[in-house]
mmCIF file of C-alpha atoms in Angstrom:
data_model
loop_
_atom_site.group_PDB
_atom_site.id
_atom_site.type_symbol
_atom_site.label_atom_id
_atom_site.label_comp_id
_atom_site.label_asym_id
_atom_site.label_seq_id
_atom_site.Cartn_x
_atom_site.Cartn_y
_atom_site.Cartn_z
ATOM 1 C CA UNK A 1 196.422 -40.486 71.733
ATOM 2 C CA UNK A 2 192.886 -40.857 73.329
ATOM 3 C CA UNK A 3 193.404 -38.024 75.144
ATOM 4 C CA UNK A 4 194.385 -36.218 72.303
ATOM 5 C CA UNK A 5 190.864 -37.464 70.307
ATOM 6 C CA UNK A 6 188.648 -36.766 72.877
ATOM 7 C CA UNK A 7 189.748 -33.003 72.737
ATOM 8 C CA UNK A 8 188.962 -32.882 69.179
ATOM 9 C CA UNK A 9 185.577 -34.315 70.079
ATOM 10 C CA UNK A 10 185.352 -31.298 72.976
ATOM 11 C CA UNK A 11 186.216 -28.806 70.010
ATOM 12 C CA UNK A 12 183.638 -30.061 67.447
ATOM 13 C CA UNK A 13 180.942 -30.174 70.522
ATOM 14 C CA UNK A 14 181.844 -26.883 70.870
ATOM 15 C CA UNK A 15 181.420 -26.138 67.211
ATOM 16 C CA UNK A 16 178.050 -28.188 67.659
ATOM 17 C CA UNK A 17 179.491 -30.090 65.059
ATOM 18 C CA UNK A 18 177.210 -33.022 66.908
ATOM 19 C CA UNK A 19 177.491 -35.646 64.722
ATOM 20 C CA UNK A 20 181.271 -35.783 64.038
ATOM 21 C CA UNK A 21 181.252 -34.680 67.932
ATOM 22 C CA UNK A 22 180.054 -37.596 68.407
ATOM 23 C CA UNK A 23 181.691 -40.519 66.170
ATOM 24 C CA UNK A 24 184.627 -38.617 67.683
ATOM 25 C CA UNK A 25 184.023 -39.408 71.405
ATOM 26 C CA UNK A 26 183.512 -43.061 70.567
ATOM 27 C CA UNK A 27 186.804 -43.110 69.141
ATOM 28 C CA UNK A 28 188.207 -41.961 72.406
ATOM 29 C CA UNK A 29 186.471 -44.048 74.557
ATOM 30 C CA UNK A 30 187.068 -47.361 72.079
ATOM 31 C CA UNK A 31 191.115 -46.852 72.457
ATOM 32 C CA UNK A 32 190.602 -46.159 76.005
ATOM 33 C CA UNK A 33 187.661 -48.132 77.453
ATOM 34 C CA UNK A 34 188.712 -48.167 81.169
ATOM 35 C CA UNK A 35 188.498 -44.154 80.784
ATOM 36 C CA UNK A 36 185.045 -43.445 81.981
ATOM 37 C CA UNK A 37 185.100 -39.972 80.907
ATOM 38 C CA UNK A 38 185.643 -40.450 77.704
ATOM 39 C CA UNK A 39 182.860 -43.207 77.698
ATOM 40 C CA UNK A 40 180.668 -40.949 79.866
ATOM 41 C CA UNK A 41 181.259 -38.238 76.924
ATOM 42 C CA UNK A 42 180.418 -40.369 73.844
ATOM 43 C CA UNK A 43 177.038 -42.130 75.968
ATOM 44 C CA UNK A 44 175.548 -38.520 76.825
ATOM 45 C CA UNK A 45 176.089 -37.320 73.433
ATOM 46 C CA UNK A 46 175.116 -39.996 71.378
ATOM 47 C CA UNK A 47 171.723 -39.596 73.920
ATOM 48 C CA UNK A 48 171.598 -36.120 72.968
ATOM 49 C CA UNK A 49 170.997 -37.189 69.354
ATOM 50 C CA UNK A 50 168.718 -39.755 69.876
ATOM 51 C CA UNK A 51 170.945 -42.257 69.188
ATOM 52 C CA UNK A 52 169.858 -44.765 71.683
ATOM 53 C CA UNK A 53 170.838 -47.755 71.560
ATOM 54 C CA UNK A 54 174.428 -47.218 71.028
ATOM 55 C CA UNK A 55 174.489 -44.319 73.561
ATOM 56 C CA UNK A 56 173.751 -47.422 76.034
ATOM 57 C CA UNK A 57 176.712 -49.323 75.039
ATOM 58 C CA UNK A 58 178.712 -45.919 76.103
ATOM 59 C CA UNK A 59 176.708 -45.486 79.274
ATOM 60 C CA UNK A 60 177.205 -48.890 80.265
ATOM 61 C CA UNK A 61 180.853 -48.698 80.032
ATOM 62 C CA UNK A 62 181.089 -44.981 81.816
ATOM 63 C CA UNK A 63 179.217 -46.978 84.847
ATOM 64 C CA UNK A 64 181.402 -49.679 85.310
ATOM 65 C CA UNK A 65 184.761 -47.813 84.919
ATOM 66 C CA UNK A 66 183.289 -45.276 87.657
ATOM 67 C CA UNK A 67 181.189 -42.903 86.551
ATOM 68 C CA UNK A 68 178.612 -42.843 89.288
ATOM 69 C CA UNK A 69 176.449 -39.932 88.571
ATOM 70 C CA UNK A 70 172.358 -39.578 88.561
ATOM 71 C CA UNK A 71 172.825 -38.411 84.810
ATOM 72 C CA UNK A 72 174.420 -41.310 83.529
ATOM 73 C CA UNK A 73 172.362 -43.773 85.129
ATOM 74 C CA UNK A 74 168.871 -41.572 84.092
ATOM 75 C CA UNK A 75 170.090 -41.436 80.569
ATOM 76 C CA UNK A 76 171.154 -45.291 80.784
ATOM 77 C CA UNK A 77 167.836 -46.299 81.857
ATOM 78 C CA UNK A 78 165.674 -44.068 79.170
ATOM 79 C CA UNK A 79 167.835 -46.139 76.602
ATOM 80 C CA UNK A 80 166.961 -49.105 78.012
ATOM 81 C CA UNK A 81 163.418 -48.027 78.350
ATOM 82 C CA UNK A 82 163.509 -46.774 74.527
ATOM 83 C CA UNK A 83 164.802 -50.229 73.525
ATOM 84 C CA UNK A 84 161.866 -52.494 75.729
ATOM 85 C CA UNK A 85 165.173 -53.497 77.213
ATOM 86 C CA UNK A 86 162.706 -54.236 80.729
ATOM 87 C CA UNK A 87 165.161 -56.346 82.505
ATOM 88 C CA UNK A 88 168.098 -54.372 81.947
ATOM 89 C CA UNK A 89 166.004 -50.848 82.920
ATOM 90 C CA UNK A 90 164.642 -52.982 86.368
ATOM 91 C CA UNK A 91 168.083 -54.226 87.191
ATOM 92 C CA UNK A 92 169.842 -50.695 86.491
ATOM 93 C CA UNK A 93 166.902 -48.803 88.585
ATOM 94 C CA UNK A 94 167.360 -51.326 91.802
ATOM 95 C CA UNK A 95 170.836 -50.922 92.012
ATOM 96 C CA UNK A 96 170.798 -47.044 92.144
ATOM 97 C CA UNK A 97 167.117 -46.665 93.714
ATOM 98 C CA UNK A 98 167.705 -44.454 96.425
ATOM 99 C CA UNK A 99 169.181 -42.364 94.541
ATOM 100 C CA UNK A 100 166.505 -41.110 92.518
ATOM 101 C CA UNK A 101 163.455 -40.909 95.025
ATOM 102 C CA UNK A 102 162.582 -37.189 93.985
ATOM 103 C CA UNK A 103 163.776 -37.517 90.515
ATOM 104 C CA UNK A 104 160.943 -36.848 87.586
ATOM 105 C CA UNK A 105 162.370 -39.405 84.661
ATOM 106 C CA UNK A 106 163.389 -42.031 86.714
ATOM 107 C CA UNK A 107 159.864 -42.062 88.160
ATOM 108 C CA UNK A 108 158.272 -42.018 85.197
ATOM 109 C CA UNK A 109 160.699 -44.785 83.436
ATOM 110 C CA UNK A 110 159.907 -47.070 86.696
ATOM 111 C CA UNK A 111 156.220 -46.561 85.901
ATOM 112 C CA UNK A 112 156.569 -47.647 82.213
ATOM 113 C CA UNK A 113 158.559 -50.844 82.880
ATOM 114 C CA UNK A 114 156.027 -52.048 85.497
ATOM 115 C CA UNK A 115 153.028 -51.159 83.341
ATOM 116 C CA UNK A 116 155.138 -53.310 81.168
ATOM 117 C CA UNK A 117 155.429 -56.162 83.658
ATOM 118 C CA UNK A 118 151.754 -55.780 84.154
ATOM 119 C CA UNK A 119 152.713 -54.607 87.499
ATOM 120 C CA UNK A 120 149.509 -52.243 87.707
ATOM 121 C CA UNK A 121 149.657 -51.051 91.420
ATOM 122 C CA UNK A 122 153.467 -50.816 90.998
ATOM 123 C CA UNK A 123 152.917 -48.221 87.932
ATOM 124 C CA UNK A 124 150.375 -46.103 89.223
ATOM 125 C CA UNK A 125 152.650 -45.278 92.676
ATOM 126 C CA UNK A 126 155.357 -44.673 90.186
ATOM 127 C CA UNK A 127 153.526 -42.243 87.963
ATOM 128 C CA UNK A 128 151.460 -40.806 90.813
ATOM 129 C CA UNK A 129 154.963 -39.355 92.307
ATOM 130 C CA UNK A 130 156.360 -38.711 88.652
ATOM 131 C CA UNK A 131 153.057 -36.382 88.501
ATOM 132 C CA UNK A 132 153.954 -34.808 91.799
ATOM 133 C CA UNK A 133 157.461 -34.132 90.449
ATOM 134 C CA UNK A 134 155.735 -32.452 86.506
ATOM 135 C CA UNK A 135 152.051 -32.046 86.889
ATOM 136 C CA UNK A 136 151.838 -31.050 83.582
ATOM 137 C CA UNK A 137 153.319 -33.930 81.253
ATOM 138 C CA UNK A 138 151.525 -35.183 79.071
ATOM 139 C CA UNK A 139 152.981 -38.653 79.443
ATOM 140 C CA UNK A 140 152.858 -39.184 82.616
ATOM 141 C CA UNK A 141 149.104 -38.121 83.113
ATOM 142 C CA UNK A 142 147.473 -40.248 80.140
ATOM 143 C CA UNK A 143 148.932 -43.423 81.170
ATOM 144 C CA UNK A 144 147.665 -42.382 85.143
ATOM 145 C CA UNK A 145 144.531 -42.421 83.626
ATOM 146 C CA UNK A 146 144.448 -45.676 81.534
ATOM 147 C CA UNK A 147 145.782 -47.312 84.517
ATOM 148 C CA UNK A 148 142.888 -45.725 86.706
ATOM 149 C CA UNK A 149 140.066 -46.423 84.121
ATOM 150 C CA UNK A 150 141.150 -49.989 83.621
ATOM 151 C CA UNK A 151 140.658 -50.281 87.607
ATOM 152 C CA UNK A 152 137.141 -48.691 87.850
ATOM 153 C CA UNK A 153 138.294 -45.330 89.258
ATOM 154 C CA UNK A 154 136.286 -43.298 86.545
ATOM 155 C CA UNK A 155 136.113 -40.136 88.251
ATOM 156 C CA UNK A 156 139.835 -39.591 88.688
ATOM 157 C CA UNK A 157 140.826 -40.786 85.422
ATOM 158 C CA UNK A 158 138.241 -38.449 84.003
ATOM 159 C CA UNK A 159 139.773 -35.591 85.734
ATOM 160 C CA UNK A 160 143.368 -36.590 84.711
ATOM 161 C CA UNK A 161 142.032 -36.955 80.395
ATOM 162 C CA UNK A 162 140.082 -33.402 81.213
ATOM 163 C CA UNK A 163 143.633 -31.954 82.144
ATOM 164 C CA UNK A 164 145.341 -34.074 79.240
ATOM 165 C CA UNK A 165 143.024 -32.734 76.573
ATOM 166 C CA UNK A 166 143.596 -29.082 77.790
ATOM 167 C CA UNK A 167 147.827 -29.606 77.388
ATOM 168 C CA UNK A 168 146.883 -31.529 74.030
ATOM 169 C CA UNK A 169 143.666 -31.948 72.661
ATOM 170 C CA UNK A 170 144.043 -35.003 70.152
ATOM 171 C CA UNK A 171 141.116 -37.278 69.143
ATOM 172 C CA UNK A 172 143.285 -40.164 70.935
ATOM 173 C CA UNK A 173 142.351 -38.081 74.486
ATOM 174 C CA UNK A 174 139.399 -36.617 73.510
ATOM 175 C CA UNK A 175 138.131 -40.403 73.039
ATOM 176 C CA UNK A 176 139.709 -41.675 76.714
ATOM 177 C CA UNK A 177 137.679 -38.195 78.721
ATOM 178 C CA UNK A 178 134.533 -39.353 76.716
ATOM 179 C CA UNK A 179 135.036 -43.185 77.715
ATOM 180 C CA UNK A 180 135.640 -42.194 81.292
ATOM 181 C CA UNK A 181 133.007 -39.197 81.573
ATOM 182 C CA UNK A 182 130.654 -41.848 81.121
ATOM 183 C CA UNK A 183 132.148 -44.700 82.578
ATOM 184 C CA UNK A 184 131.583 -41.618 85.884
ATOM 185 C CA UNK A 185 127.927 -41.251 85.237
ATOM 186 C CA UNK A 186 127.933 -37.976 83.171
ATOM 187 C CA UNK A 187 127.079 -39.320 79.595
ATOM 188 C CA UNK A 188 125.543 -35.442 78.980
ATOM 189 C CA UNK A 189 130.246 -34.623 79.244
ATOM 190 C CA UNK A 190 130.727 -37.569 76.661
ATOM 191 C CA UNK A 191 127.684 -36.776 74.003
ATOM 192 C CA UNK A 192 129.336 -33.776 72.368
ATOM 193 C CA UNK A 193 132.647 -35.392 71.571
ATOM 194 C CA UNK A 194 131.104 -38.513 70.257
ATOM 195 C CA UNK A 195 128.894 -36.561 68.100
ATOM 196 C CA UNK A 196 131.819 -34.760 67.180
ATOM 197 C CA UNK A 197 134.176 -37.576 66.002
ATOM 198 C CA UNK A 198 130.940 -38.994 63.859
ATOM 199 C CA UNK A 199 130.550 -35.839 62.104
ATOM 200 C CA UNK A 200 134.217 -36.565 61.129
ATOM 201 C CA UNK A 201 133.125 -40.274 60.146
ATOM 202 C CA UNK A 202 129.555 -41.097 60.093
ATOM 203 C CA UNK A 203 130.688 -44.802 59.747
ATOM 204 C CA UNK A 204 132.283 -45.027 63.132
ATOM 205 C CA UNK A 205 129.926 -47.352 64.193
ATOM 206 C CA UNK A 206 132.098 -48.211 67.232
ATOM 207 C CA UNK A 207 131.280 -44.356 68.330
ATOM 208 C CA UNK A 208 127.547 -44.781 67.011
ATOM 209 C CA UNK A 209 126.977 -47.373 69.227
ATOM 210 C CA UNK A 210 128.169 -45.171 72.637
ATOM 211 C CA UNK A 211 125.877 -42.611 71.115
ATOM 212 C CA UNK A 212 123.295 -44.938 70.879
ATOM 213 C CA UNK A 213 123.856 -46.407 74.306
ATOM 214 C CA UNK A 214 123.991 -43.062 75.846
ATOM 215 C CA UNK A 215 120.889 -41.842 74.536
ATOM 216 C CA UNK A 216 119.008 -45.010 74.931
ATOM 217 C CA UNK A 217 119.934 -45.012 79.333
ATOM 218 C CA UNK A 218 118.927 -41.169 79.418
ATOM 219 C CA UNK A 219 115.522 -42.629 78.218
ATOM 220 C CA UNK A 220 115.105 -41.276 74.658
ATOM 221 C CA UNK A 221 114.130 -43.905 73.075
ATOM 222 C CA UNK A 222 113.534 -43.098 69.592
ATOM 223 C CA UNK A 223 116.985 -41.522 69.259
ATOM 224 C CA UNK A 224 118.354 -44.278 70.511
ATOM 225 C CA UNK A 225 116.828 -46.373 68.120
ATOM 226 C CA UNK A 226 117.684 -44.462 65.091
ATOM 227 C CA UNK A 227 121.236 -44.212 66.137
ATOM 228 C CA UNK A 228 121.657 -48.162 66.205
ATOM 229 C CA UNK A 229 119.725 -48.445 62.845
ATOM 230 C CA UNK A 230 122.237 -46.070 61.761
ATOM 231 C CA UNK A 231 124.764 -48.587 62.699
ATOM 232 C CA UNK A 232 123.281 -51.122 60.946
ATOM 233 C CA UNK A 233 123.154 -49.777 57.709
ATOM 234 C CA UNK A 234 127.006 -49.350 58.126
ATOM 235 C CA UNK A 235 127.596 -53.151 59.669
ATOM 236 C CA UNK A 236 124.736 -55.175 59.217
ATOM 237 C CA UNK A 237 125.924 -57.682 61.486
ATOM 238 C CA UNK A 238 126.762 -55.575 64.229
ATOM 239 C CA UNK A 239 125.505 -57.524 67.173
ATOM 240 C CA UNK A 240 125.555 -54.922 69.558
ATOM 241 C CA UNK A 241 123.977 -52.655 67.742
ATOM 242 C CA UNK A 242 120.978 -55.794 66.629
ATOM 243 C CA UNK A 243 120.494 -56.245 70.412
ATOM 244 C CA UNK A 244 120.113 -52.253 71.086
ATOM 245 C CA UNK A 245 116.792 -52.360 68.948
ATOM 246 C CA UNK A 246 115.770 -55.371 70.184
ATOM 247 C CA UNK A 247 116.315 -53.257 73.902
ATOM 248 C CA UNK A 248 114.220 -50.409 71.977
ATOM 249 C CA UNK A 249 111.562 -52.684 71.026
ATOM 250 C CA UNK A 250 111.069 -54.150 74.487
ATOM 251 C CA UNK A 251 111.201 -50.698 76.348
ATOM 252 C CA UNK A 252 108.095 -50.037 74.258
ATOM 253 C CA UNK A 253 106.266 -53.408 74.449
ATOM 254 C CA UNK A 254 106.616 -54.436 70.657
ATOM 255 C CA UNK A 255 107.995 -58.092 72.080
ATOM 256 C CA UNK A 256 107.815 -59.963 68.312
ATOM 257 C CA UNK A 257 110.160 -56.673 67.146
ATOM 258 C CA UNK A 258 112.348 -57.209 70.271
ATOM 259 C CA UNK A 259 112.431 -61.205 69.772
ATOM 260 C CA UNK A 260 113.473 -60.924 66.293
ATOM 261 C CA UNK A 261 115.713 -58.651 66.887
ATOM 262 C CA UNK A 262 117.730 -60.627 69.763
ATOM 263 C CA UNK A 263 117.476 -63.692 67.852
ATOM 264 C CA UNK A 264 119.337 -61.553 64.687
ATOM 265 C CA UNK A 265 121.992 -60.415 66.933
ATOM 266 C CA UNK A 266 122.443 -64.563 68.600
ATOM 267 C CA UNK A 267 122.597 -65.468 64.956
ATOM 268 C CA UNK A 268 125.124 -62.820 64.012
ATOM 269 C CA UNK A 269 127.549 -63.704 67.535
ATOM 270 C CA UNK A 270 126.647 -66.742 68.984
ATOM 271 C CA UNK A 271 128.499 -66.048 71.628
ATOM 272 C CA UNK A 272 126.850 -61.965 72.581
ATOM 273 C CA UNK A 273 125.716 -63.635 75.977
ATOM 274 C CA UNK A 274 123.239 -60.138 76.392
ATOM 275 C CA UNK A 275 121.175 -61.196 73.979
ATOM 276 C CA UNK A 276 120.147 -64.146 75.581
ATOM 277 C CA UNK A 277 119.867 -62.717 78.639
ATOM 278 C CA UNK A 278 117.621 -60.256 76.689
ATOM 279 C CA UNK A 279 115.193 -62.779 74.554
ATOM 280 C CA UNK A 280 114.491 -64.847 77.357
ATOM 281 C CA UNK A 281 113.060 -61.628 79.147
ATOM 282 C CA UNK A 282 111.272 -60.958 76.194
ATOM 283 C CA UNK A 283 110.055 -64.980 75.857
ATOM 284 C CA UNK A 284 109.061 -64.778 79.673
ATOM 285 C CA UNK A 285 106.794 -61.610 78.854
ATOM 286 C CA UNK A 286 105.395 -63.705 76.091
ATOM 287 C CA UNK A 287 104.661 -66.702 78.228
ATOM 288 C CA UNK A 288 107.089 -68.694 76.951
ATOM 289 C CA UNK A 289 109.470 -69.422 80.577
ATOM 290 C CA UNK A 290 110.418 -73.033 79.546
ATOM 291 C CA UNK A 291 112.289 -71.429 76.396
ATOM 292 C CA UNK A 292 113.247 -68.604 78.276
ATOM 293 C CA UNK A 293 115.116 -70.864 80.742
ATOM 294 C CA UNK A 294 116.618 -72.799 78.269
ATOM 295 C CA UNK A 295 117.813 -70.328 76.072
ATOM 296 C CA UNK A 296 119.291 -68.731 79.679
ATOM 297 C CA UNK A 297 121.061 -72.227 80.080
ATOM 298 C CA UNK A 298 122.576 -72.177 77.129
ATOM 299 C CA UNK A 299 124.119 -68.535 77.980
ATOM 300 C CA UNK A 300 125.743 -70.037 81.376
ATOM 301 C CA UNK A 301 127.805 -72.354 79.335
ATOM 302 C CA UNK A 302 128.754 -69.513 77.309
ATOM 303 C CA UNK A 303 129.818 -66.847 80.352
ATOM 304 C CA UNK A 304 129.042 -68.698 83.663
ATOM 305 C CA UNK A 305 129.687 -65.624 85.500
ATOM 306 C CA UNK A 306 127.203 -63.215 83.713
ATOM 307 C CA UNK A 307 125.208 -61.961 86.891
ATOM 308 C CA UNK A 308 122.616 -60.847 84.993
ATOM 309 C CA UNK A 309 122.117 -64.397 83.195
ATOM 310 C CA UNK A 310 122.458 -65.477 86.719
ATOM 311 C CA UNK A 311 120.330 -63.984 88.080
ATOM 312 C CA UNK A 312 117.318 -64.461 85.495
ATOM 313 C CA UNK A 313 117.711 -68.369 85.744
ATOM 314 C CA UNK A 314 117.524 -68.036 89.122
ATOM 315 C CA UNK A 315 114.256 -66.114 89.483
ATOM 316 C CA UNK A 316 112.368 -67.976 86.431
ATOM 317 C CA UNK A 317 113.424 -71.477 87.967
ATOM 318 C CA UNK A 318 111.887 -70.554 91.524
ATOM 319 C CA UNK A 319 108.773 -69.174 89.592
ATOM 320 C CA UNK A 320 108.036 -72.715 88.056
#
C-alpha cells in the first residue's frame, strides 16, 4: 500500500501539485519508515517548500535507513541550520566531512554554525572556501567581512562590503563599506554615504557623530564643530558628541569652552573614560596638574587599560 501512495505522490509532483505532493510522500514514508526512498522523497520535497523543520524529520529518517547521498545530508544540515539546531548541524557535518570539501552550501552552513559557536577563525576558513566555491553571494561575502572588521583587517573587509554593495546596495551594506572605509584610513570613501543616510534622517545622530569625527581628524575644525552641535540639539546628552566640542575647543585654545564641555559630557556618562582623559589635558594646560592627575586616577578605576589614560598619568606624575 506504501508503494502504491508514494506513486500517487510521484503523479501529483509531476502535476506540481506540491503541496498535496507532499502530505502525500509523508504518508508513504509514515506506513513504511524503514523505506528510505520514500522518506528521502517526502524530506527533499517538504525542503523544496520551505518546510523545514519537518523536512528534517524526513531527512533524518532517509539517512538512517540508507540513503547516503551529498543531497540529503546538504539539505539535512540547511534545516538544521534554519532551525539554530547547532549541535545537530556540527554532529551531521563531522560525520560526512570529507565528503563535502568542494561543496558551496556545506561550506557556507559550517561557517554559520561556528560564527555561531563564536568559533571566529573556524568561520572565516569556512566562508573564505565557500567564497572560492560562489564569489558572488551575497551571504557568504557580508558575513567575511563582519568577521574581518571585527578582527582589525579593515582593508579586506572594505573590499569584500565594496563588492557586496555592487550585488546589493542596501543601507545595511552601504553602512558596513562606510564603517570599514574608515576604519582603513580613507574617511574621504565613507563621507558621502554618511552624508547620504543623514539627508534621509537628519536625527541620526549615531551617523552625525562619524561625520563629525571624520571631519574633525581631516582638520576642519569648524565643520566638525557644527556637526556635533548638530547632534546635540537632537540628544542633548549625547556624551560623545559633548566631548567632540570640548576636542574643538581645545584644538583652538578656548580651554574654559573645552573644560566645560568635558565636564558636561563626565556629568552626562560618568563612565565616557575620554573625557577624562581629555579635561585633565585641558586642566594641565591650565596649570592645574594636581586635578589633572586626579581626575586621570579616577578614569583608571573606570577602564584600567585605557592607554591613553595610561599614558597621561604616567607623564604628569614624572613631571611633578
Amino acid at each position: 500500500k506504501a508503494f502504491v501512495v508514494n506513486n500517487l505522490g510521484v503523479a501529483q509532483e509531476g502535476a506540481k501539485k506540491y503541496d498535496a505532493a507532499g502530505i502525500t510522500f509523508s504518508r508513504a514514508s509514515d506506513m513504511e519508515q524503514a523505506n528510505s526512498t520514500y522518506a528521502r522523497n517526502a524530506g527533499a520535497l517538504l525542503y523544496r517548500l520551505g518546510k523545514y523543520s519537518t523536512a528534517a524529520t524526513y531527512l533524518e529518517r532517509a539517512l538512517k535507513t540508507g540513503a547516503q547521498d551529498k543531497q540529503v545530508v546538504l539539505a539535512l544540515g540547511d534545516c538544521y541550520a534554519r532551525g539554530q539546531r547547532t549541535a545537530d548541524m556540527e554532529a551531521l557535518y563531522g560525520n560526512y566531512e570529507s565528503m563535502f570539501a568542494s561543496d558551496f552550501t556545506y561550506n557556507y552552513n559550517l561557517g554559520v554554525m561556528k560564527k555561531a559557536k563564536k568559533d571566529f577563525s573556524g568561520a572565516e576558513v569556512a566562508f573564505r572556501k565557500a567564497l572560492s566555491l560562489r564569489d558572488s553571494d551575497g551571504s557568504t561575502i557580508g558575513n567575511l567581512g563582519v568577521i574581518l572588521f571585527n578582527k582589525g583587517e579593515f582593508a579586506e573587509s572594505r573590499e569584500l562590503f565594496e563588492k557586496l554593495m555592487g550585488i546589493e546596495p542596501s543601507l545595511k551594506n552601504k553602512k558596513n563599506f562606510a564603517a570599514a572605509a574608515a576604519r582603513s584610513g580613507d574617511v574621504k570613501a565613507a563621507m558621502p554615504i554618511w552624508l547620504e543616510m543623514l539627508k534621509a534622517n537628519g536625527n541620526d545622530v549615531e551617523t552625525r557623530l562619524l561625520v563629525a569625527d571624520a571631519e574633525y581628524e581631516l582638520g576642519n575644525t569648524k565643520s566638525a564643530m557644527a556637526q556635533y552641535k548638530a547632534a546635540l540639539a537632537t540628544k542633548s546628552t549625547s556624551a560623545m558628541a559633548l566631548d567632540g566640542v570640548g576636542r574643538c575647543h581645545l584644538r583652538d585654545a578656548n580651554y574654559p569652552g573645552a573644560e566645560a564641555a568635558f565636564r558636561s559630557a563626565i556629568s552626562a556618562d560618568s563612565k565616557f573614560v575620554p573625557a577624562y582623559n581629555n579635561l585633565a589635558v585641558v586642566l594641565e594646560k591650565m596649570n592645574k596638574r594636581p586635578q589633572a592627575i586626579a581626575l586621570l586616577e579616577k578614569a583608571t578605576l573606570i577602564d584600567p587599560n585605557n592607554s591613553d589614560v595610561t599614558k597621561n598619568l604616567k607623564r604628569m606624575k614624572a613631571a611633578g
